[in-house]
Amino acid sequence: MVGQATSGLDNLIDQQELEKTQANSLSDIFRHDPAVNVGGAVSMGQKIYVRDIGEDLLNISVDGAEQAGAVFHHAGRINIEPELLKQVEIEAGAGSATAGPGALGGSVRFTTKDPEDLLKDGQNVGALLKAGYSSNGSGNKFSTTVYGRDSGGILSGMVSLVDSNFDNLEDGNGDEIPGSESDKSLGFVKLVANFDEAHRLSVSYEDLNERGDVLYKPELGNANNNVPEPTKGDRTTTIINYGWNPQDNELIDFSVNLYHTDNKQAREYTGTSYDGGVKSVGTTIENTSLLGNHKLIYGVNYRDDKSTLNDVDTSPYHFEETGEVWGVYVQDVVDVTDQLTVTGGVRFDDYHLEDVNGLEFDDDGVSPNLSANYALNDQWSVSAGYAEAFRGPEVKDAFKLSSASNDSSLKGEESHNTELGLNYDNDNFSLSAGVYKSVIENPIGGTVPWSKVAVNLEDDIKSKGVYLRAEYTMDRLQLGASLKKSKVEAGGETVTRYVYGSGAVSIGDTIQLDASYQFSNTFEAGWNMEYVRSIDDIKLQVGTDTLLTEKPSYTVHDIYARWLPTGNEDFSVSLAVNNLFDEQYLNHASVEDFEDNAGWAGIVGSPDPGRDIRLTLAYSF
């Protein structure tokens, strides 16, 4: 990306990559991206970390609908069905003003498929049928998607139904992972109207449900006080996107995004039933204007959140708190010369929170960014950038509402991200490398993991690292290598997921190697390896206890193959073997193992699954 050191897209996961892994869960989506980590076998316990900064400090959206609130701090906030996805965009670190409010550690944007993505040339009506099997958990997955358009190409639509069923998974030692079973169902409808070349309107509705006997605290492993209990998770999202882009007017590329999302869970624990959720309603209005050598992007955001809990054991039984944020932003990309591109922007965000105890919080902040890219020649370019981001107090996760509170002096968090990059690109070989340093000031959390009072922590979260990606392509062969080396500390101590939860984690130095070969026009195969180096001698002060732990290294190999028996895309057979050699490991994005410390039994995440052989048959007509 030219001129995008801290102000643009860092990585793109496309539909082809998702099909290679036959993604079933959040962790599968990012399985081969070292910048993004998602650990654990229990899908409800999986959380996203971008450059080791967690989902609470990211701006995460589905077709523009921000997924802003968590239902339960021991569970992940993102519930997604990979079958729907067209692509995933990752912006690592505080960056562009267009990233949205609260993007302290960057943004993750999920984009779903359109009917046009599925229709073939000259086709007006079609269907895609898929049937998949996973050996680990004896899982089955079936999907049916029907799509079509009118003869004039103005109206198009699609309906997708997905159903999957997985028993408890097994780890690399062949032991069952309790609470990892999952039954999922999805209903998805999207209608698109291309009124003319300038006007486009899409309306979509998604209803995603997950059921199963899930661990009470899904991010922790099975223990006497953490057993599988009946759990339901639901996310419904309605999204309207409108675009106006007249071809003869460079001043107008206008878009409006409206959304309503409702993310909720219903659980039982020791015979007690309770449920909670977070509803968000919001909009983004944006325009892009081309003015000479300037590409000017400007707009406004607004989001209203409500977190609610219904708890039959606690009078008055119903709890809620509300928050809202509005922002205005502008980002300018300037082609100064043929070699130099400069991009700069700023956003202003204003937050208001009325918490469950009636306290009100108002805070606002300005987030500037500036970066530049200079092309040394046709192959080499260098970039540098600096960006800030602000996030004010937001609604708590629903399951905390009956017992948690906020410090009366609570204020917003700020991040500062500095990055240097180097890029090389020719016909067969490409290389990208960089270094970064990020500091998150005034992080909001508890002084101990079990704290019921949210405060601004004394210690900043400091993250620094280097990354590298090299690719070589020759005819039908593709080779790649990635390196990520990072260190995350707060107050001189290694940051752990157990202490910082959805805010930050520490991942060992990571090397990924990948290769693929197109044997013919109908058969492709590939391999991926990930090595994560150990983090040793971790020493933490948690409350009155001094805790010692380590994060052992692991190496995971995946292979895949895709075959078109009929010679075209009408019928495909896909095979993937994840964790080929049955590696037994605790993912570094999972809760660390503290069980060797006296009195800390049960404080450990679930291991990742062992070998999983996946087979998918797809037929379209």
XYZ file of C-alpha atoms in Angstrom:
621
model
C 0.000 0.000 0.000
C 1.587 3.307 -1.077
C 1.960 5.822 1.743
C 0.251 3.537 4.241
C 2.853 2.924 6.980
C 0.276 3.607 9.710
C -2.741 4.541 7.633
C -4.003 1.622 5.626
C -4.486 -2.066 5.015
C -1.814 -4.391 6.435
C -3.209 -7.721 5.313
C -6.089 -9.210 3.347
C -7.454 -12.726 3.789
C -9.451 -13.610 0.699
C -12.053 -16.256 -0.035
C -9.502 -18.564 -1.611
C -7.440 -18.648 1.600
C -10.549 -19.401 3.687
C -11.428 -22.310 1.421
C -7.932 -23.795 1.733
C -8.277 -24.172 5.511
C -12.000 -25.048 5.248
C -12.509 -22.557 8.061
C -15.112 -23.474 10.667
C -14.234 -21.073 13.480
C -12.650 -17.727 14.270
C -9.255 -19.357 14.837
C -9.405 -21.030 11.409
C -9.905 -17.674 9.674
C -6.587 -16.288 10.944
C -4.742 -19.600 11.114
C -2.033 -18.576 8.648
C -1.624 -14.891 9.554
C 1.132 -14.388 12.177
C -0.049 -10.824 12.909
C -3.432 -12.096 14.178
C -3.771 -14.735 16.881
C -6.830 -16.644 18.087
C -6.356 -19.582 20.471
C -8.278 -22.396 22.104
C -10.565 -25.250 21.121
C -13.769 -23.817 22.624
C -15.164 -21.522 19.943
C -17.012 -19.267 22.410
C -13.739 -18.673 24.273
C -11.775 -17.532 21.230
C -10.612 -13.899 21.170
C -8.861 -11.903 18.443
C -5.436 -10.345 19.076
C -3.816 -8.121 16.425
C -0.112 -7.636 17.075
C -0.909 -8.939 20.577
C -3.542 -6.230 21.271
C -6.953 -7.707 22.023
C -10.426 -7.302 20.604
C -11.587 -4.907 23.358
C -9.100 -2.367 21.942
C -9.884 -2.977 18.261
C -12.590 -1.724 15.938
C -14.211 -4.880 14.522
C -17.005 -4.756 11.952
C -19.076 -6.972 9.666
C -20.037 -5.139 6.444
C -19.582 -1.911 8.394
C -21.631 -3.007 11.431
C -19.389 -2.498 14.450
C -19.236 -5.410 16.902
C -18.742 -3.159 19.877
C -19.818 -4.962 23.025
C -18.881 -8.158 24.811
C -21.510 -10.301 26.507
C -19.099 -12.128 28.849
C -15.487 -11.241 29.627
C -14.556 -14.952 29.755
C -15.880 -15.411 26.203
C -15.039 -13.824 22.880
C -17.151 -10.987 21.515
C -17.029 -12.053 17.844
C -19.390 -14.691 16.493
C -18.843 -15.256 12.766
C -19.590 -17.935 10.175
C -16.637 -18.224 7.740
C -18.867 -19.674 5.027
C -20.331 -16.204 4.441
C -17.074 -14.334 4.102
C -15.695 -12.798 0.939
C -12.636 -11.295 2.632
C -11.152 -10.039 5.906
C -9.131 -6.810 6.075
C -6.674 -6.216 8.912
C -5.219 -2.848 9.844
C -2.611 -3.421 12.559
C -1.941 -0.706 15.111
C -3.503 2.724 15.470
C -3.660 4.176 11.971
C -6.091 5.750 9.550
C -8.794 8.123 10.719
C -11.203 5.961 8.698
C -10.607 2.947 11.000
C -13.515 3.996 13.196
C -13.829 4.889 16.891
C -11.800 3.041 19.503
C -9.244 1.468 17.140
C -6.426 1.614 19.698
C -4.789 -1.524 18.349
C -6.145 -1.404 14.797
C -9.207 -2.734 13.018
C -10.591 -5.968 11.563
C -13.224 -5.678 8.825
C -15.216 -8.746 7.772
C -16.957 -8.506 4.381
C -19.660 -10.957 3.343
C -20.329 -12.259 -0.155
C -22.646 -10.579 -2.640
C -24.857 -12.418 -5.154
C -22.553 -11.141 -7.922
C -19.648 -12.990 -6.306
C -21.446 -16.300 -6.859
C -23.198 -15.817 -10.194
C -21.277 -16.949 -13.268
C -21.053 -15.006 -16.509
C -24.400 -15.155 -18.273
C -26.115 -16.825 -15.311
C -29.221 -15.336 -13.702
C -30.109 -18.074 -11.219
C -27.811 -20.490 -9.407
C -27.175 -22.515 -6.281
C -24.161 -23.706 -4.316
C -24.372 -26.882 -2.213
C -21.626 -27.869 0.214
C -21.116 -30.853 2.489
C -18.147 -31.126 4.822
C -16.744 -33.588 7.347
C -14.138 -33.046 10.087
C -12.508 -36.035 11.739
C -11.748 -34.216 15.002
C -15.068 -33.972 16.801
C -16.784 -36.059 14.127
C -18.128 -32.817 12.729
C -20.534 -32.324 9.859
C -21.229 -29.077 8.040
C -23.852 -28.481 5.357
C -24.679 -25.297 3.496
C -27.129 -24.322 0.784
C -26.944 -20.981 -0.987
C -29.383 -19.872 -3.662
C -28.747 -16.696 -5.637
C -30.116 -14.869 -8.643
C -30.666 -11.594 -10.476
C -33.214 -10.165 -12.837
C -32.642 -10.160 -16.577
C -31.769 -6.461 -16.517
C -29.034 -6.914 -13.914
C -30.608 -4.375 -11.592
C -31.831 -6.552 -8.714
C -29.983 -9.525 -7.234
C -30.313 -11.554 -4.079
C -29.066 -14.553 -2.156
C -30.260 -16.786 0.655
C -27.791 -18.931 2.587
C -28.473 -21.621 5.191
C -25.598 -23.245 7.088
C -25.764 -25.969 9.719
C -22.865 -27.618 11.547
C -22.541 -30.089 14.398
C -19.350 -30.954 16.311
C -18.838 -33.232 19.291
C -16.104 -32.478 21.802
C -12.725 -32.135 20.105
C -9.551 -34.021 21.008
C -6.140 -32.521 21.718
C -2.804 -33.706 20.331
C -2.589 -36.412 23.010
C -5.943 -37.844 21.949
C -7.698 -36.620 25.109
C -11.176 -35.157 24.871
C -11.474 -31.392 25.424
C -14.638 -30.989 27.544
C -16.956 -28.161 26.617
C -15.685 -27.832 23.039
C -18.789 -29.252 21.365
C -20.793 -26.919 19.165
C -23.974 -26.850 17.101
C -24.253 -23.834 14.798
C -26.923 -22.649 12.426
C -27.028 -19.623 10.173
C -29.658 -17.887 8.127
C -28.461 -15.105 5.826
C -30.339 -12.984 3.304
C -28.898 -10.209 1.126
C -30.655 -8.109 -1.511
C -28.750 -5.784 -3.837
C -30.083 -3.131 -6.191
C -27.818 -1.540 -8.805
C -30.204 1.168 -9.980
C -27.671 2.467 -12.473
C -23.901 2.812 -12.731
C -23.887 5.394 -9.931
C -26.374 4.093 -7.335
C -26.104 0.881 -5.331
C -28.176 -0.324 -2.367
C -27.742 -3.520 -0.363
C -29.782 -4.836 2.545
C -28.752 -7.898 4.545
C -29.997 -9.826 7.548
C -27.977 -12.426 9.425
C -29.100 -14.746 12.225
C -26.257 -16.830 13.675
C -26.925 -19.283 16.520
C -24.616 -21.531 18.530
C -25.667 -24.189 21.033
C -23.864 -26.699 23.209
C -22.687 -27.780 26.634
C -19.987 -25.134 26.884
C -17.594 -24.501 29.754
C -18.899 -21.906 32.231
C -15.786 -19.806 31.555
C -15.099 -20.742 27.929
C -11.561 -19.289 27.864
C -10.426 -21.569 30.727
C -9.997 -25.341 30.753
C -12.253 -27.910 32.364
C -12.027 -27.902 36.199
C -14.170 -28.600 39.252
C -15.483 -25.025 39.187
C -15.584 -24.774 35.396
C -17.741 -27.512 33.942
C -19.776 -27.687 30.726
C -23.239 -26.178 31.068
C -26.048 -25.613 28.518
C -25.260 -22.417 26.615
C -26.847 -20.518 23.742
C -25.220 -17.760 21.749
C -27.060 -15.657 19.177
C -26.136 -12.761 16.930
C -28.638 -11.030 14.657
C -27.467 -8.207 12.421
C -29.332 -6.027 9.952
C -27.261 -3.844 7.627
C -28.149 -1.293 4.953
C -25.411 0.020 2.662
C -26.020 2.712 0.073
C -23.477 4.064 -2.393
C -23.569 6.918 -4.898
C -20.580 7.208 -7.220
C -21.285 9.165 -10.432
C -18.587 8.382 -12.962
C -18.408 11.941 -14.294
C -17.959 13.623 -10.912
C -14.665 13.118 -9.060
C -15.977 15.006 -6.024
C -18.583 12.385 -5.134
C -18.041 8.824 -3.951
C -20.687 8.819 -1.254
C -21.745 5.992 1.067
C -24.132 5.471 3.969
C -23.955 2.485 6.302
C -26.778 1.779 8.784
C -26.794 -1.214 11.123
C -28.413 -2.888 14.085
C -26.683 -5.794 15.790
C -27.837 -7.829 18.799
C -25.296 -10.167 20.387
C -26.552 -12.262 23.318
C -25.970 -15.395 25.365
C -28.202 -17.512 27.599
C -26.459 -19.755 30.101
C -27.009 -22.116 32.996
C -24.588 -22.484 35.893
C -25.195 -24.908 38.764
C -28.882 -24.905 37.900
C -29.257 -21.123 37.654
C -30.378 -19.605 34.352
C -29.428 -16.116 33.204
C -29.034 -14.238 29.949
C -27.525 -11.021 28.696
C -26.581 -9.180 25.567
C -25.336 -6.051 23.879
C -27.319 -4.180 21.229
C -25.669 -1.639 18.959
C -27.297 0.738 16.499
C -25.081 2.900 14.344
C -24.219 4.621 11.116
C -21.241 5.779 9.087
C -21.664 8.460 6.413
C -18.623 8.981 4.199
C -17.551 10.683 0.994
C -14.377 10.595 -1.083
C -13.370 13.513 -3.276
C -10.532 13.696 -5.786
C -9.076 17.191 -5.846
C -6.021 17.433 -8.061
C -3.369 15.258 -6.446
C -5.462 14.857 -3.258
C -7.721 11.950 -2.369
C -9.840 13.314 0.459
C -11.904 10.899 2.582
C -14.216 12.419 5.206
C -17.239 11.390 7.197
C -19.038 10.880 10.494
C -19.685 7.865 12.753
C -22.386 7.338 15.352
C -23.074 4.305 17.542
C -25.466 3.673 20.430
C -24.865 0.658 22.704
C -27.011 -0.978 25.361
C -25.754 -3.775 27.623
C -28.369 -5.766 29.557
C -28.443 -8.658 32.044
C -31.370 -10.728 33.276
C -30.348 -12.650 36.415
C -33.035 -14.557 38.316
C -30.869 -14.783 41.457
C -30.265 -11.065 41.961
C -32.967 -8.516 42.682
C -34.060 -6.413 40.755
C -33.251 -9.123 38.179
C -32.740 -6.748 35.251
C -29.693 -4.533 34.789
C -28.616 -2.275 31.965
C -26.256 0.488 30.987
C -26.036 2.616 27.888
C -23.305 4.382 25.971
C -22.848 6.254 22.763
C -20.038 7.623 20.636
C -20.039 9.985 17.695
C -17.051 10.949 15.625
C -16.012 13.047 12.678
C -12.933 12.367 10.568
C -10.929 13.353 7.521
C -8.083 11.527 5.799
C -6.067 12.955 2.897
C -3.810 10.965 0.567
C -1.548 13.276 -1.411
C 0.597 12.290 -4.401
C 3.269 14.921 -3.780
C 5.470 13.620 -6.610
C 5.645 10.443 -8.687
C 7.851 9.029 -5.921
C 6.420 10.523 -2.718
C 2.971 9.900 -1.273
C 1.938 11.489 2.011
C -1.219 10.661 3.932
C -2.476 12.493 6.972
C -5.697 12.633 8.860
C -7.455 13.349 12.105
C -10.604 12.215 13.851
C -12.513 13.549 16.837
C -14.591 11.199 18.993
C -16.996 12.078 21.798
C -18.116 9.351 24.242
C -20.947 9.319 26.754
C -21.651 6.489 29.220
C -24.418 6.102 31.781
C -23.435 3.063 33.802
C -25.547 0.556 35.693
C -25.120 2.530 38.948
C -26.284 5.816 37.424
C -22.842 7.398 37.074
C -22.300 9.407 33.896
C -19.017 9.742 32.033
C -18.237 12.146 29.193
C -14.887 12.159 27.435
C -13.564 13.108 24.043
C -10.302 13.013 22.169
C -8.501 13.935 18.963
C -6.626 11.215 17.011
C -4.130 12.483 14.390
C -2.033 10.422 11.982
C 0.690 11.145 9.442
C 2.655 8.790 7.199
C 4.681 8.884 4.016
C 5.903 6.450 1.384
C 8.882 7.151 -0.859
C 9.645 5.034 -3.925
C 13.412 4.703 -4.254
C 12.998 3.090 -7.680
C 10.573 0.763 -9.489
C 11.136 -2.020 -6.925
C 12.084 -0.463 -3.573
C 10.073 1.866 -1.323
C 10.326 3.011 2.288
C 7.600 4.292 4.586
C 7.246 5.878 8.003
C 4.277 6.908 10.067
C 2.869 7.975 13.398
C -0.735 7.647 14.578
C -2.810 8.140 17.699
C -6.198 6.733 18.680
C -8.649 7.444 21.502
C -11.350 5.379 23.174
C -13.618 6.689 25.914
C -15.411 4.584 28.570
C -17.884 2.130 27.007
C -20.557 -0.256 28.268
C -19.343 -3.231 30.304
C -19.940 -6.789 29.265
C -23.459 -7.848 30.171
C -22.607 -10.528 32.719
C -20.764 -8.011 34.931
C -23.681 -5.641 35.332
C -25.099 -7.118 38.544
C -21.863 -6.792 40.492
C -19.335 -4.500 38.761
C -18.869 -0.741 38.900
C -16.691 2.044 37.499
C -14.271 4.284 39.315
C -15.857 7.748 39.389
C -12.737 9.301 37.826
C -12.614 6.863 34.894
C -11.294 8.449 31.691
C -10.525 7.422 28.150
C -7.615 5.382 26.805
C -5.082 6.642 24.262
C -2.662 4.836 21.982
C 0.444 6.028 20.142
C 1.820 3.967 17.270
C 5.081 4.580 15.393
C 6.093 2.436 12.424
C 8.835 2.179 9.795
C 8.480 -0.011 6.696
C 10.440 -1.311 3.731
C 8.969 -2.878 0.576
C 10.436 -4.602 -2.469
C 8.464 -5.933 -5.419
C 9.410 -7.323 -8.819
C 7.891 -9.854 -11.180
C 8.685 -12.951 -9.105
C 9.738 -11.820 -5.640
C 8.253 -9.486 -3.040
C 9.402 -8.469 0.409
C 7.841 -6.343 3.131
C 9.420 -5.620 6.500
C 8.930 -3.174 9.310
C 9.367 -2.220 12.931
C 6.746 -0.717 15.232
C 6.260 0.599 18.736
C 2.853 1.071 20.320
C 1.937 2.498 23.720
C -1.567 2.367 25.205
C -1.980 4.898 28.001
C -4.587 4.830 30.775
C -5.749 1.265 29.931
C -9.103 0.464 31.523
C -9.260 -2.732 33.564
C -9.244 -4.214 37.035
C -6.292 -4.059 39.392
C -6.592 -7.879 39.609
C -8.378 -10.246 37.179
C -11.278 -10.751 39.588
C -11.725 -7.060 40.364
C -15.271 -5.718 40.179
C -14.246 -2.070 39.765
C -13.035 -0.694 36.414
C -10.188 1.815 36.798
C -7.458 3.375 34.694
C -4.447 1.156 35.361
C -1.222 2.852 36.436
C 0.990 1.050 33.927
C 0.878 1.648 30.179
C 0.721 -1.340 27.821
C 3.884 -1.141 25.714
C 4.268 -3.213 22.574
C 7.142 -3.284 20.127
C 8.066 -5.652 17.360
C 9.353 -6.417 13.891
C 7.661 -8.198 11.001
C 8.732 -9.587 7.661
C 6.978 -11.278 4.750
C 8.697 -12.650 1.639
C 7.049 -14.359 -1.338
C 8.486 -16.003 -4.433
C 6.409 -17.083 -7.422
C 7.585 -19.037 -10.447
C 5.131 -20.491 -12.938
C 2.910 -22.784 -10.823
C 5.007 -22.630 -7.633
C 4.472 -20.184 -4.775
C 6.750 -19.987 -1.713
C 6.334 -17.718 1.299
C 7.930 -16.956 4.655
C 6.774 -14.701 7.492
C 8.398 -13.565 10.722
C 6.835 -11.755 13.667
C 8.892 -10.867 16.715
C 7.220 -8.864 19.472
C 7.343 -7.992 23.141
C 4.432 -6.693 25.211
C 4.952 -5.411 28.741
C 3.199 -3.351 31.405
C 5.083 -2.047 34.420
C 8.102 -4.116 33.409
C 6.126 -7.389 33.512
C 5.224 -9.630 30.590
C 1.600 -9.083 29.636
C -0.558 -12.200 29.984
C -4.043 -12.967 28.714
C -5.090 -14.070 32.200
C -4.362 -10.639 33.676
C -5.303 -8.442 30.692
C -8.081 -10.597 29.229
C -9.435 -9.164 25.998
C -6.968 -6.270 26.129
C -3.564 -7.803 25.376
C -1.484 -10.984 25.346
C 2.121 -12.028 24.686
C 2.927 -14.259 21.714
C 6.326 -15.866 21.226
C 8.452 -15.088 18.179
C 6.651 -16.651 15.224
C 7.924 -18.067 11.940
C 5.530 -19.219 9.225
C 6.507 -20.994 6.020
C 4.117 -21.852 3.213
C 4.255 -23.425 -0.211
C 1.726 -24.276 -2.896
C 1.919 -25.852 -6.323
C -0.631 -25.824 -9.144
C -0.058 -29.299 -10.584
C -2.641 -28.694 -13.306
C -5.608 -26.477 -14.038
C -7.699 -28.821 -11.906
C -5.428 -29.749 -8.986
C -3.573 -27.631 -6.411
C -1.870 -28.612 -3.141
C -0.086 -26.696 -0.419
C 1.598 -26.747 2.982
C 1.889 -24.335 5.890
C 4.111 -24.481 8.964
C 3.977 -22.278 12.046
C 6.670 -22.278 14.721
C 6.087 -20.249 17.893
C 9.055 -19.789 20.182
C 8.700 -20.244 23.926
C 8.449 -17.369 26.404
C 10.335 -18.431 29.521
C 10.601 -17.225 33.113
C 7.407 -15.166 33.267
C 7.051 -13.620 36.731
C 3.929 -11.714 37.747
C 2.593 -10.032 40.852
C -1.151 -10.724 40.993
C -2.735 -9.454 44.183
C -0.610 -10.760 47.056
C 0.763 -13.709 45.028
C 3.947 -13.903 42.986
C 3.231 -16.213 40.068
C 5.662 -18.039 37.817
C 4.843 -19.553 34.459
C 6.136 -20.073 30.946
C 4.675 -20.474 27.490
C 6.228 -23.535 25.765
C 7.070 -23.497 22.067
C 5.157 -25.457 19.436
C 5.260 -26.290 15.740
C 2.118 -26.946 13.720
C 1.957 -28.232 10.129
C -1.113 -27.981 7.859
C -1.592 -29.325 4.354
C -4.377 -28.922 1.810
C -5.395 -30.028 -1.683
C -8.154 -28.947 -4.050
C -9.366 -30.932 -7.070
C -11.867 -30.086 -9.822
C -12.993 -33.517 -11.111
C -15.075 -32.085 -13.965
C -12.402 -29.621 -15.040
C -14.285 -26.500 -13.881
C -15.591 -24.841 -10.719
C -18.995 -26.540 -10.902
C -17.751 -29.382 -8.698
C -14.808 -29.259 -6.296
C -13.273 -31.608 -3.742
C -11.236 -29.986 -0.979
C -9.046 -31.786 1.542
C -7.286 -30.155 4.495
C -5.317 -31.714 7.318
C -4.785 -29.270 10.174
C -2.136 -30.075 12.798
C -0.803 -32.881 10.617
C 1.577 -34.332 13.234
C -0.834 -34.116 16.190
C 1.122 -31.459 18.081
C 0.003 -31.102 21.698
C 0.155 -27.424 22.613
C -1.378 -24.513 24.464
C -1.778 -21.670 21.991
C -0.002 -18.497 23.120
C -3.248 -16.602 22.484
C -4.961 -18.734 25.157
C -4.915 -18.256 28.921
C -1.495 -19.247 30.247
C -0.873 -22.256 32.526
C -0.664 -21.109 36.166
C -1.560 -24.473 37.707
C 1.953 -25.114 39.105
C 1.424 -22.174 41.478
C -0.111 -23.227 44.797
C -3.812 -22.364 44.958
C -4.085 -21.629 41.233
C -5.528 -24.917 39.989
C -7.855 -24.443 37.032
C -6.199 -21.265 35.737
C -5.198 -22.518 32.295
C -6.784 -22.409 28.861
C -7.903 -25.392 26.822
C -5.293 -26.850 24.458
C -5.738 -26.431 20.740
C -7.184 -29.385 18.788
C -5.019 -32.230 17.525
C -5.029 -33.587 13.992
C -8.169 -32.744 12.036
C -8.838 -34.177 8.578
C -11.411 -32.113 6.712
C -13.154 -33.012 3.480
C -15.583 -30.718 1.649
C -17.589 -31.388 -1.514
C -19.033 -28.365 -3.305
C -21.423 -28.391 -6.256
C -22.798 -25.334 -8.018
C -25.306 -25.084 -10.853
